[in-house]
XYZ file of C-alpha atoms in Angstrom:
724
model
C 65.689 -57.828 31.761
C 64.542 -61.015 32.291
C 61.223 -62.141 29.567
C 59.613 -62.146 33.045
C 59.763 -58.719 34.425
C 59.076 -57.379 31.148
C 55.967 -58.735 30.653
C 55.165 -57.695 33.816
C 55.973 -53.797 33.415
C 53.895 -54.154 29.439
C 50.832 -55.498 31.662
C 51.263 -52.845 34.756
C 51.155 -50.221 31.808
C 48.253 -51.396 30.145
C 46.118 -52.720 33.005
C 47.035 -48.583 34.584
C 45.278 -47.746 30.963
C 42.293 -49.858 32.052
C 42.311 -48.556 35.461
C 41.909 -44.972 33.973
C 39.809 -45.892 31.078
C 37.451 -43.359 32.052
C 39.647 -40.462 32.643
C 41.159 -41.220 29.003
C 37.372 -41.091 27.668
C 36.198 -37.885 29.105
C 39.473 -36.308 28.045
C 39.305 -37.469 24.602
C 35.363 -36.505 24.410
C 36.566 -32.961 25.976
C 39.190 -32.809 23.171
C 36.742 -33.771 20.395
C 34.392 -31.278 21.793
C 36.965 -28.443 21.880
C 37.730 -29.318 18.326
C 34.381 -28.949 17.317
C 34.061 -25.412 18.826
C 37.304 -24.580 17.631
C 36.189 -25.864 14.103
C 32.813 -23.965 14.058
C 35.115 -20.738 14.952
C 37.249 -20.888 12.009
C 36.239 -19.024 8.776
C 35.713 -21.038 5.999
C 37.525 -21.410 3.043
C 36.401 -21.789 -0.343
C 37.979 -22.934 -3.423
C 37.326 -22.066 -7.291
C 39.338 -23.340 -10.548
C 39.464 -22.501 -14.039
C 41.302 -24.259 -17.098
C 43.317 -23.132 -19.766
C 44.638 -24.651 -23.044
C 48.197 -24.017 -24.237
C 48.152 -24.965 -27.848
C 50.784 -26.033 -30.255
C 49.275 -23.947 -33.297
C 49.680 -20.603 -33.457
C 51.982 -17.701 -35.220
C 55.561 -19.413 -36.290
C 58.348 -18.195 -38.010
C 60.928 -20.102 -39.963
C 62.872 -20.691 -36.997
C 59.851 -22.582 -35.177
C 59.549 -25.163 -38.517
C 63.053 -25.619 -38.580
C 62.955 -26.155 -34.879
C 60.265 -28.621 -34.969
C 61.694 -30.357 -38.032
C 65.419 -31.126 -36.314
C 63.985 -31.941 -33.036
C 61.333 -32.884 -31.526
C 59.798 -29.968 -29.354
C 60.483 -29.469 -26.041
C 57.418 -29.483 -23.382
C 56.404 -25.642 -22.549
C 54.081 -26.553 -19.875
C 56.129 -26.229 -16.773
C 57.771 -22.689 -18.706
C 53.826 -21.947 -18.844
C 52.548 -23.069 -15.496
C 55.921 -20.792 -13.907
C 54.828 -17.784 -16.003
C 51.360 -17.806 -14.612
C 52.707 -17.362 -11.113
C 54.747 -14.673 -12.100
C 54.401 -10.951 -10.677
C 53.642 -10.367 -14.362
C 50.552 -12.201 -13.981
C 49.263 -12.101 -10.459
C 50.494 -8.656 -10.366
C 48.066 -7.297 -13.409
C 45.575 -9.458 -11.819
C 45.659 -8.111 -8.027
C 45.819 -4.428 -9.443
C 42.682 -5.137 -11.557
C 40.804 -6.773 -8.474
C 42.060 -3.954 -6.044
C 43.741 -6.422 -3.791
C 45.781 -3.553 -2.896
C 43.080 -2.447 -0.547
C 42.521 -4.234 2.251
C 38.915 -4.093 4.267
C 38.560 -6.404 7.114
C 35.961 -6.378 9.740
C 36.885 -5.595 13.598
C 35.921 -8.773 15.530
C 35.232 -10.478 18.876
C 38.521 -11.407 20.539
C 38.072 -15.233 21.380
C 35.012 -16.141 18.659
C 36.585 -13.942 15.775
C 34.165 -13.586 13.292
C 31.808 -16.907 14.228
C 28.278 -14.210 14.233
C 29.812 -13.364 10.505
C 30.285 -16.903 9.265
C 27.012 -18.159 11.167
C 24.858 -15.388 9.891
C 24.149 -14.166 13.101
C 22.477 -10.754 13.147
C 23.436 -7.976 15.528
C 21.539 -8.495 19.178
C 20.122 -5.514 20.667
C 22.970 -5.520 23.694
C 25.232 -5.243 20.696
C 24.005 -2.017 19.686
C 27.007 0.735 19.605
C 29.762 -1.911 19.550
C 32.333 -1.878 17.130
C 32.090 -5.328 16.357
C 30.847 -6.619 12.829
C 28.027 -9.053 12.791
C 25.970 -10.657 9.669
C 24.553 -8.523 6.915
C 27.310 -5.596 7.953
C 29.613 -4.298 5.098
C 31.544 -1.286 3.440
C 32.770 -0.944 -0.031
C 36.314 0.909 -0.591
C 36.874 1.923 -3.699
C 39.660 4.172 -3.991
C 42.489 4.498 -1.415
C 45.294 6.245 -1.372
C 48.140 7.217 1.228
C 51.663 8.480 2.169
C 54.338 6.022 1.584
C 54.689 5.919 5.534
C 51.096 4.600 5.815
C 51.358 1.833 3.348
C 50.732 -1.353 4.981
C 49.713 0.541 8.394
C 46.265 -0.776 9.273
C 43.649 2.458 9.846
C 40.219 2.282 11.408
C 36.932 3.383 9.403
C 34.569 3.982 12.155
C 30.556 4.344 10.849
C 28.932 7.511 12.288
C 25.388 9.029 12.898
C 23.768 9.579 9.871
C 25.534 7.181 7.828
C 28.870 8.651 7.502
C 32.244 7.403 8.455
C 35.598 8.544 10.115
C 38.997 7.578 9.889
C 40.681 6.545 12.973
C 44.658 6.209 13.217
C 46.773 3.972 14.957
C 46.434 5.793 18.443
C 42.876 6.459 17.642
C 42.949 10.050 16.670
C 40.770 10.974 13.546
C 42.345 11.606 10.377
C 39.366 12.363 7.833
C 35.459 12.300 8.031
C 32.899 11.810 4.952
C 30.056 10.568 3.355
C 29.608 7.386 1.024
C 29.891 8.512 -2.614
C 32.030 11.303 -1.902
C 36.249 11.344 -2.596
C 37.591 12.947 0.475
C 41.382 13.625 1.012
C 43.170 14.725 4.345
C 46.339 16.377 4.002
C 48.322 15.586 7.616
C 49.010 12.958 6.533
C 47.585 12.469 3.200
C 44.913 10.387 2.746
C 42.499 10.017 -0.212
C 39.709 7.540 -0.182
C 36.370 6.914 -1.915
C 33.620 5.017 0.159
C 31.096 3.327 -1.935
C 28.666 2.132 0.146
C 27.962 1.365 4.008
C 25.885 -1.387 5.324
C 26.710 -0.824 9.168
C 25.242 0.870 12.074
C 26.664 3.587 14.300
C 29.997 2.543 15.677
C 30.848 -0.160 13.626
C 34.744 -0.799 12.679
C 36.431 -1.900 10.014
C 40.181 -2.495 9.704
C 41.870 -0.975 6.539
C 45.123 -0.617 4.903
C 46.779 0.419 1.811
C 48.896 -2.615 0.988
C 52.046 -2.096 -1.256
C 52.351 -3.537 -4.442
C 54.418 -6.403 -3.623
C 52.102 -7.588 -0.075
C 49.370 -7.847 -2.504
C 50.869 -9.959 -5.252
C 52.377 -12.371 -2.038
C 48.620 -12.499 -0.611
C 47.273 -13.543 -3.900
C 50.264 -15.766 -4.848
C 49.741 -17.751 -1.544
C 46.119 -18.524 -2.231
C 47.162 -19.493 -5.768
C 48.095 -22.779 -7.660
C 48.712 -24.051 -11.042
C 48.363 -28.003 -11.595
C 48.852 -29.934 -15.009
C 45.925 -32.161 -16.046
C 47.062 -35.212 -17.322
C 50.087 -37.392 -16.655
C 52.056 -36.333 -20.018
C 52.266 -33.147 -21.536
C 48.918 -32.111 -22.394
C 48.750 -28.670 -22.052
C 45.730 -28.431 -20.205
C 46.171 -26.346 -17.202
C 43.978 -25.938 -13.732
C 43.967 -22.585 -12.285
C 42.979 -22.827 -8.048
C 42.310 -20.220 -5.875
C 41.358 -20.193 -2.325
C 39.774 -17.728 -0.100
C 37.503 -16.445 2.141
C 35.125 -14.688 -0.139
C 33.531 -16.431 -2.734
C 33.030 -13.669 -4.898
C 36.869 -12.542 -4.648
C 37.570 -15.907 -5.138
C 35.395 -15.932 -8.824
C 36.631 -12.765 -9.842
C 40.381 -13.007 -8.961
C 40.076 -16.160 -10.866
C 39.226 -14.927 -13.922
C 41.479 -11.502 -14.015
C 44.778 -13.889 -13.695
C 43.025 -16.144 -16.798
C 41.947 -12.858 -18.800
C 45.413 -11.485 -18.343
C 47.069 -14.777 -19.233
C 45.550 -14.778 -22.248
C 45.839 -11.012 -23.209
C 49.899 -11.632 -22.298
C 49.916 -14.557 -24.615
C 48.279 -12.787 -27.575
C 50.399 -9.894 -27.035
C 53.586 -11.702 -27.127
C 52.210 -13.170 -30.268
C 51.531 -9.970 -31.670
C 55.263 -8.635 -30.784
C 56.907 -11.751 -32.249
C 55.716 -10.749 -35.677
C 56.306 -7.167 -35.393
C 59.620 -8.160 -34.942
C 59.689 -10.175 -37.631
C 58.595 -7.621 -39.927
C 60.953 -5.125 -38.923
C 63.900 -7.554 -40.105
C 62.337 -7.894 -43.389
C 61.771 -3.845 -44.013
C 65.341 -3.903 -43.433
C 66.462 -6.942 -46.063
C 63.360 -5.675 -48.908
C 65.017 -2.274 -50.109
C 68.603 -4.048 -49.932
C 67.351 -7.149 -52.145
C 65.397 -4.877 -54.482
C 68.653 -3.358 -55.158
C 70.642 -6.035 -55.699
C 67.628 -7.471 -58.219
C 68.110 -4.418 -60.429
C 71.887 -4.463 -60.249
C 71.496 -8.415 -61.612
C 69.488 -7.549 -64.271
C 71.441 -4.620 -65.890
C 74.797 -6.426 -65.522
C 72.744 -9.544 -67.808
C 71.548 -7.150 -70.180
C 74.620 -5.281 -70.769
C 76.217 -8.674 -70.927
C 74.113 -10.201 -73.652
C 74.217 -6.801 -75.766
C 78.035 -6.651 -75.774
C 78.067 -10.548 -76.788
C 74.953 -10.397 -79.210
C 72.450 -12.326 -77.234
C 74.413 -15.437 -75.997
C 71.780 -18.448 -75.032
C 72.630 -21.074 -72.604
C 73.355 -24.560 -73.489
C 71.100 -27.519 -72.026
C 74.041 -28.730 -70.001
C 74.677 -24.731 -68.560
C 70.590 -24.566 -68.240
C 70.371 -27.595 -66.033
C 73.358 -26.532 -63.882
C 71.722 -23.136 -63.108
C 68.449 -24.973 -62.357
C 70.350 -26.713 -59.351
C 72.422 -23.669 -58.563
C 69.133 -21.252 -58.171
C 67.652 -24.229 -56.048
C 70.541 -24.480 -53.627
C 71.109 -20.790 -53.141
C 67.194 -20.363 -52.347
C 67.488 -23.306 -50.239
C 70.733 -21.156 -48.496
C 68.994 -17.841 -48.493
C 66.008 -19.654 -46.668
C 68.295 -20.987 -44.269
C 70.081 -17.723 -43.538
C 67.008 -16.086 -42.562
C 65.923 -19.030 -40.249
C 69.313 -18.784 -38.634
C 68.775 -14.695 -38.436
C 65.879 -15.345 -36.494
C 67.445 -18.147 -34.160
C 70.570 -16.089 -33.839
C 68.015 -13.824 -31.002
C 66.688 -16.972 -29.573
C 69.887 -19.497 -28.867
C 73.367 -19.577 -29.151
C 75.711 -21.180 -32.030
C 75.504 -24.331 -29.514
C 72.012 -24.726 -29.049
C 70.916 -28.224 -30.795
C 68.304 -26.496 -33.079
C 71.058 -23.768 -34.245
C 73.770 -26.908 -34.665
C 71.548 -28.389 -36.558
C 71.014 -25.386 -39.036
C 74.304 -24.503 -39.560
C 75.115 -28.298 -40.125
C 72.571 -28.166 -43.152
C 73.823 -25.155 -44.674
C 77.687 -26.549 -44.629
C 75.789 -29.458 -46.702
C 74.529 -27.203 -49.013
C 78.024 -25.048 -49.704
C 79.349 -28.645 -50.340
C 77.021 -29.082 -52.950
C 77.380 -25.316 -54.265
C 81.239 -25.616 -54.599
C 80.683 -29.432 -56.425
C 78.166 -27.397 -58.721
C 80.865 -24.599 -59.371
C 83.631 -27.055 -60.319
C 81.301 -28.769 -63.196
C 81.188 -25.003 -64.576
C 84.839 -24.726 -65.128
C 84.842 -26.983 -67.987
C 82.265 -24.730 -69.893
C 83.280 -21.729 -72.537
C 84.150 -18.417 -71.036
C 81.075 -17.097 -72.514
C 78.824 -19.621 -70.689
C 80.155 -19.180 -67.191
C 79.963 -15.760 -67.360
C 76.089 -16.024 -68.663
C 75.274 -18.972 -65.807
C 76.921 -16.598 -63.067
C 74.898 -13.336 -63.960
C 71.751 -15.119 -64.718
C 72.031 -17.444 -61.325
C 72.503 -13.818 -59.890
C 69.327 -12.512 -61.300
C 66.995 -15.743 -60.797
C 68.451 -16.225 -56.740
C 67.762 -12.627 -56.358
C 64.487 -12.644 -57.624
C 63.434 -15.868 -55.426
C 64.996 -13.947 -52.780
C 62.524 -10.815 -53.349
C 59.451 -12.451 -54.262
C 59.915 -14.688 -50.390
C 60.589 -11.588 -48.802
C 57.127 -10.115 -50.501
C 55.199 -13.026 -49.569
C 56.362 -13.778 -45.786
C 55.962 -9.756 -45.205
C 52.224 -10.211 -46.419
C 51.822 -13.757 -44.003
C 53.432 -11.731 -40.930
C 51.004 -8.763 -41.640
C 48.142 -11.345 -42.064
C 49.260 -12.920 -38.742
C 49.412 -9.975 -36.816
C 45.964 -8.940 -37.663
C 44.735 -11.703 -36.578
C 46.993 -12.565 -33.406
C 44.672 -14.430 -31.380
C 47.811 -16.482 -29.519
C 47.976 -20.111 -28.592
C 46.154 -19.832 -25.018
C 42.459 -20.275 -24.598
C 40.180 -20.314 -21.864
C 38.260 -23.601 -21.430
C 36.527 -23.127 -18.183
C 36.045 -19.796 -16.538
C 36.212 -19.752 -13.022
C 33.970 -21.600 -10.911
C 33.689 -21.772 -6.821
C 32.689 -24.869 -5.054
C 29.248 -24.538 -2.683
C 30.833 -26.108 -0.119
C 33.730 -24.774 1.872
C 37.034 -27.086 1.861
C 38.359 -25.534 5.045
C 37.910 -26.266 8.058
C 37.084 -29.983 7.400
C 35.296 -30.255 10.992
C 35.575 -34.133 10.784
C 39.144 -34.447 10.506
C 39.466 -31.708 12.991
C 37.461 -33.781 15.459
C 39.704 -36.548 14.596
C 42.578 -35.453 15.280
C 41.673 -33.537 18.448
C 40.288 -36.561 19.938
C 43.965 -38.173 18.846
C 45.557 -35.550 20.773
C 43.271 -36.018 23.442
C 43.851 -39.501 23.639
C 47.357 -39.540 23.249
C 47.465 -37.077 26.046
C 45.620 -38.923 28.521
C 47.645 -41.800 28.085
C 50.710 -39.796 28.235
C 49.812 -38.696 31.478
C 48.537 -41.739 33.050
C 51.698 -43.721 31.961
C 54.052 -40.887 33.147
C 52.357 -40.489 36.264
C 52.456 -44.421 36.547
C 56.170 -44.538 36.012
C 57.024 -41.564 38.366
C 54.808 -43.080 40.738
C 56.712 -46.296 41.973
C 54.753 -47.179 45.421
C 54.789 -50.377 46.451
C 52.021 -52.239 44.740
C 52.682 -56.371 46.671
C 53.394 -57.867 49.521
C 56.756 -59.524 47.912
C 58.156 -56.117 47.530
C 58.217 -55.861 51.443
C 59.184 -59.259 51.567
C 62.222 -59.084 49.113
C 63.472 -56.219 51.926
C 63.078 -59.551 54.801
C 60.055 -57.600 55.971
C 57.853 -59.958 57.340
C 53.969 -58.450 55.991
C 51.423 -59.487 58.647
C 48.560 -58.196 56.795
C 47.169 -56.241 53.520
C 44.226 -54.440 53.956
C 42.148 -53.440 51.284
C 41.075 -50.050 50.755
C 37.781 -49.143 52.133
C 34.915 -46.911 50.720
C 33.032 -46.940 53.764
C 36.440 -45.379 55.429
C 36.975 -42.738 52.786
C 33.366 -41.565 53.724
C 34.334 -41.822 57.348
C 37.811 -39.923 56.995
C 35.136 -37.254 54.953
C 32.381 -36.927 57.601
C 35.326 -36.601 60.721
C 36.974 -33.829 58.459
C 33.773 -31.880 58.342
C 33.018 -32.263 62.077
C 31.559 -28.859 61.923
C 28.676 -29.551 59.835
C 25.922 -30.266 61.504
C 24.750 -33.045 59.656
C 27.825 -35.334 59.803
C 28.480 -34.831 63.743
C 26.835 -38.395 64.102
C 29.738 -39.594 62.222
C 31.897 -38.733 65.170
C 32.583 -41.091 67.629
C 32.580 -43.831 65.117
C 34.716 -46.061 63.082
C 34.743 -48.880 60.514
C 35.293 -51.881 62.789
C 32.335 -50.448 64.704
C 30.069 -49.746 62.046
C 30.901 -51.895 59.487
C 32.338 -54.729 61.102
C 32.154 -57.352 57.955
C 33.830 -54.607 55.751
C 37.090 -56.531 53.829
C 39.340 -54.150 55.578
C 38.156 -55.041 59.142
C 38.289 -58.928 57.943
C 42.413 -58.027 57.383
C 42.599 -56.568 60.315
C 40.991 -59.647 62.192
C 43.949 -61.532 60.700
C 46.308 -59.250 61.578
C 45.086 -59.419 65.529
C 46.129 -63.165 65.128
C 49.256 -62.803 63.322
C 49.742 -60.287 66.387
C 50.587 -62.841 68.750
C 53.493 -64.201 66.577
C 54.569 -60.785 66.595
C 54.984 -60.581 70.011
C 56.027 -63.627 71.413
C 59.542 -62.138 72.499
C 58.675 -58.671 73.047
C 59.623 -57.306 77.199
C 56.239 -55.768 76.852
C 52.908 -56.058 75.783
C 52.899 -52.165 74.378
C 52.903 -51.960 70.189
C 53.603 -49.024 68.204
C 52.449 -48.432 65.010
C 54.197 -46.151 62.949
C 55.035 -45.262 58.821
C 57.287 -43.364 56.858
C 55.019 -40.835 55.593
C 51.357 -39.304 56.974
C 48.382 -39.891 55.211
C 49.240 -43.472 54.939
C 46.305 -44.850 57.800
C 48.413 -45.134 60.553
C 45.600 -44.497 62.701
C 43.437 -45.784 61.042
C 45.046 -49.203 61.479
C 45.607 -48.852 65.244
C 42.169 -47.627 65.791
C 40.512 -50.834 64.417
C 43.115 -53.034 65.279
C 42.545 -51.859 68.863
C 38.896 -52.608 68.632
C 39.036 -55.794 67.152
C 41.297 -56.743 70.046
C 38.921 -55.483 72.664
C 36.012 -57.444 70.869
C 38.177 -60.503 71.749
C 37.776 -60.037 75.271
C 41.019 -57.896 75.673
C 41.710 -54.867 77.272
C 43.310 -52.612 75.230
C 44.408 -48.804 75.364
C 45.261 -46.867 72.695
C 47.610 -44.038 73.250
C 48.070 -41.037 70.436
C 51.696 -40.143 70.847
C 51.143 -37.880 67.872
C 51.617 -34.750 69.882
C 51.777 -32.092 66.901
C 48.873 -33.116 64.878
C 47.038 -36.238 66.739
C 43.630 -36.698 65.840
C 42.676 -39.683 67.939
C 39.952 -37.528 69.932
C 37.802 -36.949 66.677
C 37.040 -40.784 66.208
C 35.819 -41.017 70.210
C 34.329 -37.352 69.639
C 36.251 -36.132 72.744
C 38.857 -32.956 73.074
C 42.525 -33.529 72.883
C 43.174 -31.461 76.539
C 44.430 -33.325 79.358
C 46.344 -36.403 77.390
C 49.528 -38.079 76.850
C 51.631 -34.242 76.778
C 49.758 -33.348 80.480
C 50.944 -37.186 82.005
C 54.480 -36.978 80.523
C 55.019 -33.407 81.785
C 53.750 -34.365 85.509
C 50.702 -32.354 85.158
C 48.407 -35.119 85.000
C 48.617 -38.435 86.491
C 47.535 -41.301 84.058
C 44.441 -42.658 85.399
C 43.059 -39.111 84.931
C 44.488 -39.165 81.398
C 42.663 -42.329 80.450
C 39.275 -42.608 79.105
C 37.069 -45.448 78.717
C 35.466 -45.380 75.205
C 31.795 -46.684 74.473
C 33.812 -50.106 73.480
C 33.663 -52.535 76.501
C 37.314 -52.904 76.859
C 38.578 -49.789 74.590
C 40.327 -47.416 76.256
C 41.911 -44.377 75.081
C 44.693 -41.421 75.863
C 44.376 -38.520 73.986
C 47.648 -36.167 72.707
C 46.899 -33.384 74.871
C 47.823 -29.731 74.342
C 50.588 -29.320 71.895
C 53.869 -29.024 73.411
C 56.724 -26.953 72.105
C 59.307 -29.641 72.282
C 57.661 -33.459 71.811
C 60.889 -35.057 71.452
C 62.222 -34.074 74.458
C 59.197 -35.016 76.406
C 59.383 -38.358 74.833
C 62.982 -38.479 76.044
C 62.101 -37.961 79.694
C 61.909 -41.271 81.981
C 58.449 -40.286 82.959
C 57.185 -41.449 79.473
C 58.744 -44.641 80.248
C 57.653 -45.014 83.639
C 54.287 -44.489 82.349
C 54.419 -47.394 79.635
C 55.479 -49.645 82.327
C 52.669 -48.496 84.534
C 49.842 -48.791 81.762
C 51.134 -52.203 80.584
C 50.518 -53.664 84.016
C 47.106 -52.949 83.664
C 46.333 -53.199 80.222
C 46.593 -56.604 78.084
C 47.754 -54.486 74.711
C 48.664 -50.536 74.599
C 49.032 -49.400 71.164
C 51.139 -46.430 70.389
C 49.785 -44.284 67.370
C 53.331 -42.369 66.346
C 53.864 -39.658 63.656
C 55.728 -40.790 60.697
C 59.717 -41.514 61.013
C 60.469 -39.804 58.137
C 59.382 -36.349 59.676
C 60.086 -36.243 63.266
C 62.336 -38.549 65.710
C 59.380 -39.166 68.125
C 58.856 -42.840 66.834
C 62.488 -43.591 67.138
C 62.160 -42.225 70.744
C 59.165 -44.500 71.678
C 60.255 -47.465 69.615
C 62.691 -48.069 72.269
C 60.651 -48.159 74.899
C 57.745 -50.393 73.150
C 58.559 -53.925 72.800
C 56.935 -54.529 69.371
C 57.065 -51.993 66.639
C 55.175 -52.516 63.354
C 55.408 -50.560 60.001
C 52.610 -49.412 57.986
C 52.853 -48.820 54.030
C 50.384 -47.653 51.936
C 49.414 -49.334 48.519
C 50.856 -47.221 45.628
C 52.103 -44.031 47.662
C 55.296 -45.329 49.587
C 57.953 -46.503 47.139
C 60.258 -49.421 48.569
C 63.490 -46.822 48.595
C 61.210 -45.107 51.301
C 60.448 -48.201 53.088
C 64.118 -49.018 53.219
C 65.052 -45.288 54.797
C 62.329 -45.841 56.891
C 63.781 -49.096 59.074
C 67.366 -48.277 58.556
C 66.278 -45.113 60.515
C 64.807 -47.064 63.070
C 67.604 -50.081 63.194
C 70.116 -46.924 63.811
C 68.396 -45.894 66.776
C 68.140 -49.671 68.249
C 64.491 -49.889 67.232
C 63.786 -53.413 65.938
C 60.822 -53.690 62.913
C 58.868 -56.570 63.551
C 56.949 -56.586 60.569
C 54.752 -54.519 58.024
C 51.175 -53.895 56.481
C 50.537 -53.246 53.563
C 47.550 -50.960 53.798
C 44.871 -49.734 51.060
C 45.468 -52.221 48.745
C 43.584 -51.691 45.246
C 42.020 -53.910 42.913
C 43.633 -52.395 39.801
C 44.002 -53.863 36.268
C 47.566 -52.739 36.467
C 48.550 -55.447 39.029
C 49.273 -58.612 37.036
C 48.491 -60.440 40.548
C 45.837 -59.625 43.090
C 44.415 -60.561 46.413
C 41.241 -62.006 46.590
C 38.766 -60.985 49.480
C 35.293 -62.272 50.039
C 32.398 -61.151 52.426
C 30.978 -63.923 54.308
C 28.443 -63.186 56.919
C 25.218 -62.868 57.717
C 22.910 -60.212 56.033
């Protein structure tokens, strides 16, 4: 596409937007107002938050200590966040807050619970109606139903005297009761206790017994956990949204407290498992210690109290130390085996250290091979006693530590900030909604205008007609005064507008720019008729409603003003309305003349304009085209041409009927009217081709109702130059 054409297209689009700027503004404002109304009808959503900390300290075991020594501790925050979102925590909190009982007010279909949100009390006209207004509520303390009624909505209706009744899905009464009493129904089984009713008779609420999973999902969908700080700080922020601030605060506190209790229970459970393991090991170690001491005493008695040398004593001390460390690692391995597999880095590191101690012990045992047999035996037996004694003491100490830890378990989680709800709702964001709504309205208006402009490819310049080899004799601007006249003529039965009948633009507003353009057409008409066989002129067009009659009448008037004797013939025998312009009737016109019912001179009528005569369409015949094909029509044209300087024929649209093709073969000059922005170039081409196919040559075109719009990058200048 050439650069010039692309610029014209972009300019046309921008111009279309400028031409319709008020439509765009109004539609944008309408969407903005709709956004405000939408925001006002929404239920406010409040947000509460709490803060908890996961501490690194707490009850530790040997496995925890070796894990801390052998490798960097893994972050625990992500795991705790998932625990907080688990069904274990959320489910207990939902059960504690009775979120499995759903109570919602019956509201209006369109405005919803806006009266409740905006604190509007029940007016007098709403007495007895089921919709809930501000200040009206109920509390359902307990609700149990048959399994088939779980998640099924029931209606609680307040009755006279402060009581209530439960209605089923089809409106049947299931049970009745009074607040504060436990009421039970058998078929279907329902058990309910309503605590307090603050609503008038007739008010209705929708209640339902939710399933456990439904209550968990409802709470979980409103709950979020985020970490405070960039690194693994261990501080978590709990956030909960909801429409009731009190419910948000209590539910969030319940989640934090359930999480804290679960953490404490878990820490105590770990200590309990360790104690069970030590209880199993302690009797066996005590028995081993007794056997080792008895064996040592018996050997000493047998050998007459053999003492260890200094070298043997040093070896014994080293071996006891290694055995003690080995025993400690074995206890830690026993605890790690319940958590990890041998391939885990912590477990593998412990096994490596255990293997190293085994090698050191083997080296010491090699050194004792050179000792005397008595010293070797004393060394082995003494080592067994001391090692077993150390193990026994360690077990006792560990059990005492675990008992103390179990009794004083506080967990490694603490609540820093309990739940607090923001005083202002976080939704709806009225400003954002209005901005988005206005943007949607703006984009919609722009899209509709551009789409309409792209689909409407009507002619917008004389150059487009000239490119089709059609001379343009006149470009007539759109006249606001003419639009007013048209409305008055259409309302001819209105008493106020009857004075407008019998008038037309050139007569009432002679200085109008459209009339000046038609005067220019009068000058061009002389050149268009130079080679014509007669002085008859047909003015037609591709489609209806493009201003053919307007051009014909006003052109005839300005020609009569110039001193010519002019006749206008309404050749549209189907829908012609020339008689309205002259405040006359359609009878006794063209159709009667062609059919031979009326002489020509009787059908021609004198207007109040000197030199201007007219002939109406007559009574609408059933076969206008066949009438025009009679020789009477051609004879009539020859007759009136001899008595008038100019004879104008106002015809039906060529693309609708064939009347114009028949008339065009008789008259001398044919002009085609195209309306600005209405008739596309293709339509004009088809109209010209249809006329030429019947032997009618179109001398030129008249571009009517041109508008000064910004969508056209090139324009026409019209200037008023007249006496005031």
